Amino acid sequence: MKQGARFLIPLLMLFLILGGAIPSGAVPSSQCPGDLNGDSIPDPASPDYDPTVKCLQLGAGDGFVKMADGKLQYMFGFADLTGVPLAMVMDAGMLAGHFPAPTIVVDEGDKLYLNLTNVGMMIRPDLFDPHTVHWHGFPEASSVFDGVPDASISIFMGSTLTYFYNVVQPGTYMYHCHVEATEHMQMGMLGNLYVRPAQNKLAAGTDLNGFTHQAGYKYVYNDGDGSTYYDVEYPVQIGSFDPDFHDASLNVQPLPFALMKDKYPMLNGRGYPDTINPGTLDPPVDEQIPLPGGIGKISQTVGSLIEATAGQKLLLRISNLNVTRFYTLATSGLTMKVVGVSAKLLRGPDGKDLYYDTSSVTLGGGESVDVIIDTTGVPTGTYFLHTTNMNYLSNYTEPYGGMMTEIVIN
Ligand SMILES: [Cu+2]
């Protein structure tokens, strides 16, 4: 990190010289039907108010996160700026990247207006990288909202694009920036995203092939028989960082694409034992990089401690967005029933139930599974969800960490 500090001084001077390159005075032109005061939140008093409209204001830029062994990592990331007045979005978004990106949860039938503002790279003002949002695996309303630069548009510094999604399919998805995807995804522009099914909103007492729906019941998919009922849910995203790649980016060095080897395996942007901290991690700080008001913003808010009460059905929405390899996640002493794969209910073409029980799932980048753990009859206690790629039960040189978290049955 000393090396990083050496490069930072000239970079900061460059930033001051290029001050106009990042138009912090520009006010995003965001769309949110029913928003009366420009904070990206629909107001019920508005004549345009529609309860199925959801709005999000995301910033795309850079920031810092801390690994479980204490190492600071420069990263690119998204920030949730919903509720921030539009005039403040550029300032609030700078150096505010989160890892993982803010979790997006919507209901089938919603209309989602996702405003993406590129706030620029504070630490790398020499980069003029655009960004996008790619909702992986979802049938977009138009290819312009797909976020793949070849087929749609990407967002430059100071600009905002409103992505519109007609939320027609439930399931466990994920999202990421698709610009220079190997770099921007390795750098951390990855997040959880899932859609709850319309079946949740059926009238109480509705018969589902012998299963009686009640108010408050939740399902993973529109299964028609209550077989994907669950009580509590947790998104668990597999991700991993290569510190050599991140340090090269911080130090304005050539990026080692072909040498990329992730040494910080994580769940929801943390290695064990940070994974079992249910709350927000302390803001990352480093005395070596004296950037006033910069480093120190909260950037890791999504824990992965999993808790249930014995007898409950526990849903894990597991996705993998790392760019380097497959990972296997296993449970010890618990059975996982796989009911969905890659945002689809696991059924054959004739509707035949293809759910299966397992103790491990293996996912490559871009894959997801929905697993239900029925804790009926399970002894209370602490269980583990961990990778069986044993070398990744580590935080780089520190053993006993990495891609692992705890499932606590109370
Ligand atoms: Cu990007």
Short mmCIF file of C-alpha atoms and ligand atoms in Angstrom, two decimals:
data_model
loop_
_atom_site.label_atom_id
_atom_site.label_comp_id
_atom_site.label_asym_id
_atom_site.label_seq_id
_atom_site.Cartn_x
_atom_site.Cartn_y
_atom_site.Cartn_z
CA MET A 1 0.00 0.00 0.00
CA LYS A 2 3.04 2.26 0.41
CA GLN A 3 3.45 2.00 -3.34
CA GLY A 4 -0.16 3.09 -3.70
CA ALA A 5 0.48 6.19 -1.63
CA ARG A 6 3.49 7.05 -3.82
CA PHE A 7 1.29 7.09 -6.91
CA LEU A 8 -1.60 8.81 -5.25
CA ILE A 9 0.01 12.20 -4.78
CA PRO A 10 0.58 12.84 -8.52
CA LEU A 11 -2.84 11.36 -9.20
CA LEU A 12 -4.47 13.79 -6.81
CA MET A 13 -2.63 16.66 -8.47
CA LEU A 14 -3.84 15.38 -11.82
CA PHE A 15 -7.34 15.30 -10.40
CA LEU A 16 -7.09 18.94 -9.36
CA ILE A 17 -5.73 19.95 -12.77
CA LEU A 18 -8.40 17.96 -14.56
CA GLY A 19 -11.03 19.22 -12.16
CA GLY A 20 -13.40 19.93 -14.99
CA ALA A 21 -13.14 16.37 -16.30
CA ILE A 22 -15.52 15.18 -13.63
CA PRO A 23 -18.53 17.47 -13.87
CA SER A 24 -19.47 17.48 -10.21
CA GLY A 25 -21.76 20.45 -10.83
CA ALA A 26 -23.93 18.52 -13.29
CA VAL A 27 -27.35 17.54 -11.95
CA PRO A 28 -28.53 14.12 -13.10
CA SER A 29 -31.69 14.09 -15.15
CA SER A 30 -33.35 11.07 -13.59
CA GLN A 31 -36.78 9.62 -14.18
CA CYS A 32 -39.06 8.44 -11.39
CA PRO A 33 -42.80 8.77 -12.04
CA GLY A 34 -44.53 10.21 -8.98
CA ASP A 35 -41.36 11.72 -7.51
CA LEU A 36 -42.33 15.25 -6.49
CA ASN A 37 -39.11 16.49 -4.90
CA GLY A 38 -36.27 14.95 -6.91
CA ASP A 39 -35.13 12.33 -4.43
CA SER A 40 -35.97 9.29 -6.60
CA ILE A 41 -38.73 8.20 -4.22
CA PRO A 42 -42.34 8.16 -5.54
CA ASP A 43 -44.68 10.34 -3.46
CA PRO A 44 -48.19 8.94 -2.77
CA ALA A 45 -49.53 12.52 -3.00
CA SER A 46 -48.49 12.75 -6.65
CA PRO A 47 -51.21 12.39 -9.31
CA ASP A 48 -48.72 10.10 -11.13
CA TYR A 49 -48.31 7.83 -8.11
CA ASP A 50 -48.46 4.13 -9.00
CA PRO A 51 -47.76 1.61 -6.22
CA THR A 52 -46.16 -0.77 -8.72
CA VAL A 53 -43.52 1.82 -9.67
CA LYS A 54 -40.19 1.37 -7.90
CA CYS A 55 -37.31 3.79 -8.38
CA LEU A 56 -33.62 3.46 -7.67
CA GLN A 57 -30.84 5.99 -8.06
CA LEU A 58 -27.47 4.29 -8.37
CA GLY A 59 -24.06 5.89 -8.68
CA ALA A 60 -21.23 4.15 -10.52
CA GLY A 61 -17.68 5.07 -9.57
CA ASP A 62 -14.84 3.88 -7.38
CA GLY A 63 -14.08 3.34 -3.71
CA PHE A 64 -12.31 1.16 -1.18
CA VAL A 65 -13.14 -2.00 0.73
CA LYS A 66 -11.27 -3.90 3.41
CA MET A 67 -10.50 -7.59 3.20
CA ALA A 68 -10.87 -9.86 6.24
CA ASP A 69 -7.11 -9.79 6.87
CA GLY A 70 -7.14 -5.99 6.97
CA LYS A 71 -5.85 -5.30 3.47
CA LEU A 72 -7.37 -2.26 1.78
CA GLN A 73 -8.51 -2.84 -1.80
CA TYR A 74 -9.22 -0.19 -4.40
CA MET A 75 -12.40 -1.08 -6.26
CA PHE A 76 -15.00 0.08 -8.77
CA GLY A 77 -18.55 -0.07 -7.49
CA PHE A 78 -22.15 0.99 -7.38
CA ALA A 79 -23.67 3.11 -4.60
CA ASP A 80 -27.34 3.42 -3.61
CA LEU A 81 -28.12 7.13 -3.84
CA THR A 82 -31.89 6.74 -3.63
CA GLY A 83 -33.20 9.51 -1.37
CA VAL A 84 -30.30 11.83 -2.19
CA PRO A 85 -31.50 15.07 -3.84
CA LEU A 86 -30.52 14.96 -7.51
CA ALA A 87 -28.33 18.06 -7.13
CA MET A 88 -26.24 16.13 -4.57
CA VAL A 89 -25.94 12.81 -6.41
CA MET A 90 -22.56 13.48 -8.05
CA ASP A 91 -20.97 14.53 -4.75
CA ALA A 92 -22.61 11.80 -2.68
CA GLY A 93 -21.58 9.12 -5.16
CA MET A 94 -17.86 9.91 -5.25
CA LEU A 95 -15.69 7.24 -3.65
CA ALA A 96 -18.90 5.63 -2.41
CA GLY A 97 -18.73 2.33 -4.34
CA HIS A 98 -20.09 -0.62 -2.38
CA PHE A 99 -19.10 -4.26 -2.50
CA PRO A 100 -21.27 -6.05 -3.15
CA ALA A 101 -23.38 -3.49 -4.97
CA PRO A 102 -26.67 -2.49 -3.31
CA THR A 103 -29.07 -5.45 -3.18
CA ILE A 104 -32.06 -4.95 -5.51
CA VAL A 105 -35.33 -6.62 -4.49
CA VAL A 106 -38.50 -6.18 -6.55
CA ASP A 107 -41.85 -7.92 -6.97
CA GLU A 108 -43.18 -9.51 -10.12
CA GLY A 109 -45.49 -6.91 -11.70
CA ASP A 110 -43.36 -3.96 -10.59
CA LYS A 111 -42.12 -1.33 -13.00
CA LEU A 112 -38.55 -0.53 -12.04
CA TYR A 113 -36.95 2.77 -13.01
CA LEU A 114 -33.23 2.39 -12.31
CA ASN A 115 -31.33 5.63 -12.77
CA LEU A 116 -27.62 5.05 -13.23
CA THR A 117 -25.33 8.06 -12.86
CA ASN A 118 -21.63 7.77 -13.64
CA VAL A 119 -19.93 9.83 -10.92
CA GLY A 120 -16.41 9.28 -12.26
CA MET A 121 -13.30 7.69 -10.76
CA MET A 122 -11.94 9.86 -7.95
CA ILE A 123 -8.71 7.87 -7.60
CA ARG A 124 -8.21 7.27 -11.34
CA PRO A 125 -9.18 10.54 -13.04
CA ASP A 126 -7.10 9.38 -16.00
CA LEU A 127 -9.83 6.80 -16.66
CA PHE A 128 -12.84 7.92 -18.62
CA ASP A 129 -14.57 4.56 -18.35
CA PRO A 130 -18.29 4.44 -18.93
CA HIS A 131 -20.47 2.04 -16.92
CA THR A 132 -23.71 0.13 -17.37
CA VAL A 133 -26.11 -2.06 -15.44
CA HIS A 134 -26.54 -5.56 -16.85
CA TRP A 135 -29.41 -7.48 -15.23
CA HIS A 136 -28.04 -10.92 -15.92
CA GLY A 137 -30.52 -13.40 -17.35
CA PHE A 138 -33.52 -11.08 -17.50
CA PRO A 139 -35.67 -10.39 -20.60
CA GLU A 140 -35.23 -6.61 -20.85
CA ALA A 141 -37.99 -4.37 -22.17
CA SER A 142 -35.54 -3.23 -24.86
CA SER A 143 -31.96 -4.14 -25.74
CA VAL A 144 -30.99 -0.55 -24.89
CA PHE A 145 -31.48 -1.54 -21.24
CA ASP A 146 -29.35 -4.70 -21.45
CA GLY A 147 -26.09 -2.95 -20.56
CA VAL A 148 -23.91 -4.96 -22.95
CA PRO A 149 -21.91 -2.19 -24.64
CA ASP A 150 -21.93 -3.91 -28.03
CA ALA A 151 -25.73 -4.02 -28.12
CA SER A 152 -26.76 -1.02 -26.05
CA ILE A 153 -25.36 2.25 -24.75
CA SER A 154 -23.09 2.92 -21.80
CA ILE A 155 -23.00 5.85 -19.45
CA PHE A 156 -20.16 8.37 -19.40
CA MET A 157 -19.07 10.58 -16.52
CA GLY A 158 -21.70 13.03 -15.40
CA SER A 159 -24.39 11.29 -17.44
CA THR A 160 -27.45 9.39 -16.30
CA LEU A 161 -29.49 6.72 -18.04
CA THR A 162 -32.84 5.54 -16.75
CA TYR A 163 -33.12 1.78 -17.19
CA PHE A 164 -36.74 0.64 -17.35
CA TYR A 165 -37.61 -2.92 -16.41
CA ASN A 166 -41.06 -4.44 -16.72
CA VAL A 167 -40.58 -7.02 -13.98
CA VAL A 168 -42.23 -10.04 -15.58
CA GLN A 169 -40.29 -13.01 -14.20
CA PRO A 170 -39.57 -14.03 -10.61
CA GLY A 171 -36.27 -15.60 -9.65
CA THR A 172 -32.78 -15.15 -8.30
CA TYR A 173 -30.76 -13.00 -10.67
CA MET A 174 -27.67 -10.83 -10.26
CA TYR A 175 -26.39 -7.62 -11.80
CA HIS A 176 -23.09 -6.14 -12.80
CA CYS A 177 -21.44 -3.53 -14.99
CA HIS A 178 -20.80 -4.93 -18.47
CA VAL A 179 -18.25 -2.36 -19.68
CA GLU A 180 -14.79 -3.96 -20.07
CA ALA A 181 -16.44 -6.70 -18.08
CA THR A 182 -13.34 -8.63 -17.01
CA GLU A 183 -11.86 -5.49 -15.47
CA HIS A 184 -14.97 -3.83 -14.07
CA MET A 185 -16.30 -7.11 -12.64
CA GLN A 186 -12.97 -8.10 -11.09
CA MET A 187 -12.90 -4.59 -9.64
CA GLY A 188 -16.20 -5.20 -7.84
CA MET A 189 -19.21 -3.96 -9.82
CA LEU A 190 -21.36 -6.96 -8.77
CA GLY A 191 -24.56 -7.28 -6.78
CA ASN A 192 -27.50 -9.41 -5.62
CA LEU A 193 -30.84 -8.98 -7.40
CA TYR A 194 -33.99 -11.02 -6.98
CA VAL A 195 -37.67 -10.91 -7.88
CA ARG A 196 -40.44 -12.22 -5.62
CA PRO A 197 -43.31 -14.00 -7.39
CA ALA A 198 -46.88 -12.81 -7.90
CA GLN A 199 -48.07 -15.91 -6.02
CA ASN A 200 -47.11 -14.13 -2.76
CA LYS A 201 -49.99 -11.70 -3.35
CA LEU A 202 -52.82 -14.21 -3.79
CA ALA A 203 -55.91 -13.73 -1.63
CA ALA A 204 -55.76 -15.54 1.70
CA GLY A 205 -57.43 -18.92 1.49
CA THR A 206 -56.60 -19.47 -2.20
CA ASP A 207 -56.23 -23.18 -2.92
CA LEU A 208 -53.01 -24.17 -4.67
CA ASN A 209 -53.62 -27.79 -5.63
CA GLY A 210 -54.30 -28.79 -2.04
CA PHE A 211 -52.00 -26.20 -0.40
CA THR A 212 -53.89 -23.29 1.16
CA HIS A 213 -52.24 -19.91 0.71
CA GLN A 214 -52.39 -17.54 3.69
CA ALA A 215 -51.57 -13.84 3.98
CA GLY A 216 -47.83 -13.36 4.39
CA TYR A 217 -46.85 -16.70 2.85
CA LYS A 218 -43.82 -16.40 0.58
CA TYR A 219 -42.68 -18.61 -2.30
CA VAL A 220 -39.59 -18.68 -4.48
CA TYR A 221 -41.57 -19.09 -7.71
CA ASN A 222 -45.15 -19.32 -8.97
CA ASP A 223 -45.13 -23.04 -8.27
CA GLY A 224 -48.92 -23.57 -8.18
CA ASP A 225 -48.64 -25.98 -5.25
CA GLY A 226 -46.84 -24.21 -2.39
CA SER A 227 -43.77 -26.42 -2.82
CA THR A 228 -41.39 -23.42 -2.80
CA TYR A 229 -42.82 -21.94 0.41
CA TYR A 230 -40.18 -20.47 2.73
CA ASP A 231 -40.05 -18.46 5.97
CA VAL A 232 -36.73 -16.59 5.80
CA GLU A 233 -34.45 -15.78 2.89
CA TYR A 234 -30.84 -14.73 2.39
CA PRO A 235 -29.04 -13.72 -0.79
CA VAL A 236 -25.52 -15.20 -0.86
CA GLN A 237 -23.27 -14.02 -3.66
CA ILE A 238 -19.99 -15.71 -4.45
CA GLY A 239 -17.27 -13.26 -5.41
CA SER A 240 -13.50 -13.03 -5.24
CA PHE A 241 -10.73 -10.48 -5.70
CA ASP A 242 -7.21 -10.71 -7.08
CA PRO A 243 -5.23 -8.21 -4.97
CA ASP A 244 -2.49 -7.97 -7.61
CA PHE A 245 -5.07 -6.79 -10.14
CA HIS A 246 -6.60 -4.28 -7.72
CA ASP A 247 -3.19 -2.93 -6.67
CA ALA A 248 -2.14 -2.58 -10.32
CA SER A 249 -5.29 -0.54 -10.94
CA LEU A 250 -4.59 1.65 -7.89
CA ASN A 251 -0.97 2.14 -8.96
CA VAL A 252 -1.81 2.91 -12.60
CA GLN A 253 0.06 -0.16 -13.83
CA PRO A 254 -0.72 -2.57 -16.67
CA LEU A 255 -3.49 -4.91 -15.54
CA PRO A 256 -2.51 -8.61 -15.30
CA PHE A 257 -5.52 -10.06 -17.12
CA ALA A 258 -4.03 -13.45 -18.06
CA LEU A 259 -2.40 -13.79 -14.64
CA MET A 260 -5.61 -13.07 -12.79
CA LYS A 261 -5.83 -15.35 -9.75
CA ASP A 262 -8.28 -14.52 -7.01
CA LYS A 263 -6.79 -14.77 -3.54
CA TYR A 264 -9.64 -13.26 -1.55
CA PRO A 265 -12.63 -15.65 -1.84
CA MET A 266 -15.75 -14.05 -0.43
CA LEU A 267 -19.48 -14.33 0.23
CA ASN A 268 -21.38 -11.05 -0.16
CA GLY A 269 -18.11 -9.16 -0.42
CA ARG A 270 -16.44 -10.49 2.72
CA GLY A 271 -14.18 -13.31 3.83
CA TYR A 272 -14.77 -15.29 7.03
CA PRO A 273 -14.97 -14.18 9.83
CA ASP A 274 -16.28 -10.87 8.49
CA THR A 275 -19.07 -12.91 6.86
CA ILE A 276 -20.71 -13.55 10.24
CA ASN A 277 -20.81 -9.87 11.13
CA PRO A 278 -24.49 -9.25 10.38
CA GLY A 279 -24.07 -5.51 10.04
CA THR A 280 -22.05 -2.92 8.19
CA LEU A 281 -18.28 -3.20 8.38
CA ASP A 282 -16.33 -0.22 9.69
CA PRO A 283 -15.40 2.27 6.97
CA PRO A 284 -12.08 1.29 5.39
CA VAL A 285 -9.21 3.53 6.47
CA ASP A 286 -5.52 3.47 5.75
CA GLU A 287 -2.97 5.89 7.17
CA GLN A 288 -0.88 5.41 4.02
CA ILE A 289 -3.48 7.11 1.85
CA PRO A 290 -4.29 10.50 3.42
CA LEU A 291 -7.27 11.43 1.29
CA PRO A 292 -9.46 13.80 3.32
CA GLY A 293 -13.10 12.86 3.23
CA GLY A 294 -12.38 10.13 0.73
CA ILE A 295 -11.41 6.79 2.10
CA GLY A 296 -13.59 6.16 5.07
CA LYS A 297 -17.00 5.96 3.45
CA ILE A 298 -18.95 2.88 4.44
CA SER A 299 -18.68 0.36 1.60
CA GLN A 300 -19.52 -3.13 2.93
CA THR A 301 -23.10 -3.37 4.19
CA VAL A 302 -24.23 -6.89 3.27
CA GLY A 303 -23.39 -9.60 5.79
CA SER A 304 -24.03 -13.28 5.22
CA LEU A 305 -24.76 -14.63 8.70
CA ILE A 306 -27.74 -16.92 8.12
CA GLU A 307 -30.24 -17.42 10.94
CA ALA A 308 -33.45 -19.42 11.28
CA THR A 309 -35.64 -20.81 14.00
CA ALA A 310 -35.90 -24.61 14.10
CA GLY A 311 -38.90 -25.65 12.05
CA GLN A 312 -38.58 -22.81 9.57
CA LYS A 313 -37.87 -23.22 5.90
CA LEU A 314 -34.76 -21.28 4.97
CA LEU A 315 -34.23 -20.00 1.42
CA LEU A 316 -30.71 -19.29 0.18
CA ARG A 317 -30.52 -17.33 -3.08
CA ILE A 318 -26.99 -18.30 -4.13
CA SER A 319 -25.34 -16.64 -7.13
CA ASN A 320 -21.82 -16.51 -8.50
CA LEU A 321 -20.40 -13.41 -10.20
CA ASN A 322 -16.68 -13.96 -9.86
CA VAL A 323 -14.76 -13.82 -13.14
CA THR A 324 -12.13 -16.52 -12.66
CA ARG A 325 -13.45 -19.95 -11.68
CA PHE A 326 -16.15 -22.33 -10.50
CA TYR A 327 -16.83 -22.62 -6.80
CA THR A 328 -18.58 -25.32 -4.79
CA LEU A 329 -20.56 -24.37 -1.69
CA ALA A 330 -21.45 -27.10 0.79
CA THR A 331 -23.36 -27.37 4.02
CA SER A 332 -22.34 -29.56 6.91
CA GLY A 333 -25.19 -31.47 8.53
CA LEU A 334 -27.97 -29.75 6.59
CA THR A 335 -29.77 -30.80 3.42
CA MET A 336 -30.37 -28.31 0.64
CA LYS A 337 -33.30 -28.82 -1.70
CA VAL A 338 -32.57 -27.19 -5.07
CA VAL A 339 -35.87 -25.77 -6.39
CA GLY A 340 -34.59 -23.26 -8.92
CA VAL A 341 -31.63 -22.90 -11.25
CA SER A 342 -30.62 -19.69 -13.01
CA ALA A 343 -33.88 -17.92 -12.16
CA LYS A 344 -36.10 -20.77 -13.36
CA LEU A 345 -38.31 -23.11 -11.33
CA LEU A 346 -36.74 -26.57 -11.58
CA ARG A 347 -39.43 -28.39 -13.53
CA GLY A 348 -39.44 -30.45 -16.70
CA PRO A 349 -41.29 -29.36 -19.86
CA ASP A 350 -44.36 -31.37 -18.78
CA GLY A 351 -44.32 -29.73 -15.33
CA LYS A 352 -42.64 -32.68 -13.66
CA ASP A 353 -40.96 -31.73 -10.38
CA LEU A 354 -37.17 -31.98 -10.73
CA TYR A 355 -36.25 -30.68 -7.28
CA TYR A 356 -33.36 -32.59 -5.71
CA ASP A 357 -31.66 -32.84 -2.34
CA THR A 358 -27.94 -32.22 -2.04
CA SER A 359 -25.25 -31.10 0.37
CA SER A 360 -23.33 -29.07 -2.21
CA VAL A 361 -23.89 -26.86 -5.24
CA THR A 362 -21.31 -25.86 -7.85
CA LEU A 363 -21.68 -22.59 -9.72
CA GLY A 364 -19.73 -20.89 -12.45
CA GLY A 365 -19.86 -17.15 -13.03
CA GLY A 366 -23.36 -16.01 -13.97
CA GLU A 367 -25.15 -19.00 -12.44
CA SER A 368 -27.62 -19.04 -9.56
CA VAL A 369 -29.52 -21.63 -7.54
CA ASP A 370 -32.41 -21.38 -5.11
CA VAL A 371 -32.06 -23.86 -2.27
CA ILE A 372 -34.47 -24.48 0.60
CA ILE A 373 -33.23 -25.90 3.89
CA ASP A 374 -36.06 -27.38 5.95
CA THR A 375 -34.95 -27.06 9.57
CA THR A 376 -37.78 -29.22 10.92
CA GLY A 377 -36.19 -31.74 13.28
CA VAL A 378 -32.73 -30.24 12.86
CA PRO A 379 -30.85 -29.91 16.16
CA THR A 380 -30.30 -26.27 17.10
CA GLY A 381 -26.76 -25.04 16.76
CA THR A 382 -24.28 -23.53 14.35
CA TYR A 383 -23.68 -25.07 10.94
CA PHE A 384 -21.42 -23.93 8.14
CA LEU A 385 -21.89 -22.95 4.52
CA HIS A 386 -18.43 -23.15 2.99
CA THR A 387 -16.55 -23.85 -0.18
CA THR A 388 -15.07 -27.30 -0.67
CA ASN A 389 -12.27 -25.73 -2.72
CA MET A 390 -10.26 -25.92 0.47
CA ASN A 391 -7.50 -23.54 -0.64
CA TYR A 392 -10.18 -20.86 -0.73
CA LEU A 393 -10.95 -21.23 2.96
CA SER A 394 -8.40 -18.48 3.43
CA ASN A 395 -7.92 -14.74 3.26
CA TYR A 396 -4.85 -14.76 1.00
CA THR A 397 -1.95 -15.68 3.33
CA GLU A 398 -4.24 -15.99 6.35
CA PRO A 399 -5.66 -19.51 6.88
CA TYR A 400 -9.10 -20.23 8.39
CA GLY A 401 -11.10 -17.66 6.51
CA GLY A 402 -12.38 -16.99 3.04
CA MET A 403 -15.51 -18.40 1.46
CA MET A 404 -17.39 -19.54 4.54
CA THR A 405 -20.24 -18.37 6.72
CA GLU A 406 -22.42 -19.74 9.51
CA ILE A 407 -25.99 -20.97 9.52
CA VAL A 408 -27.37 -20.58 13.03
CA ILE A 409 -30.49 -22.61 13.88
CA ASN A 410 -32.04 -21.21 17.04
CU CU B 1 -18.21 -0.30 -15.10
#
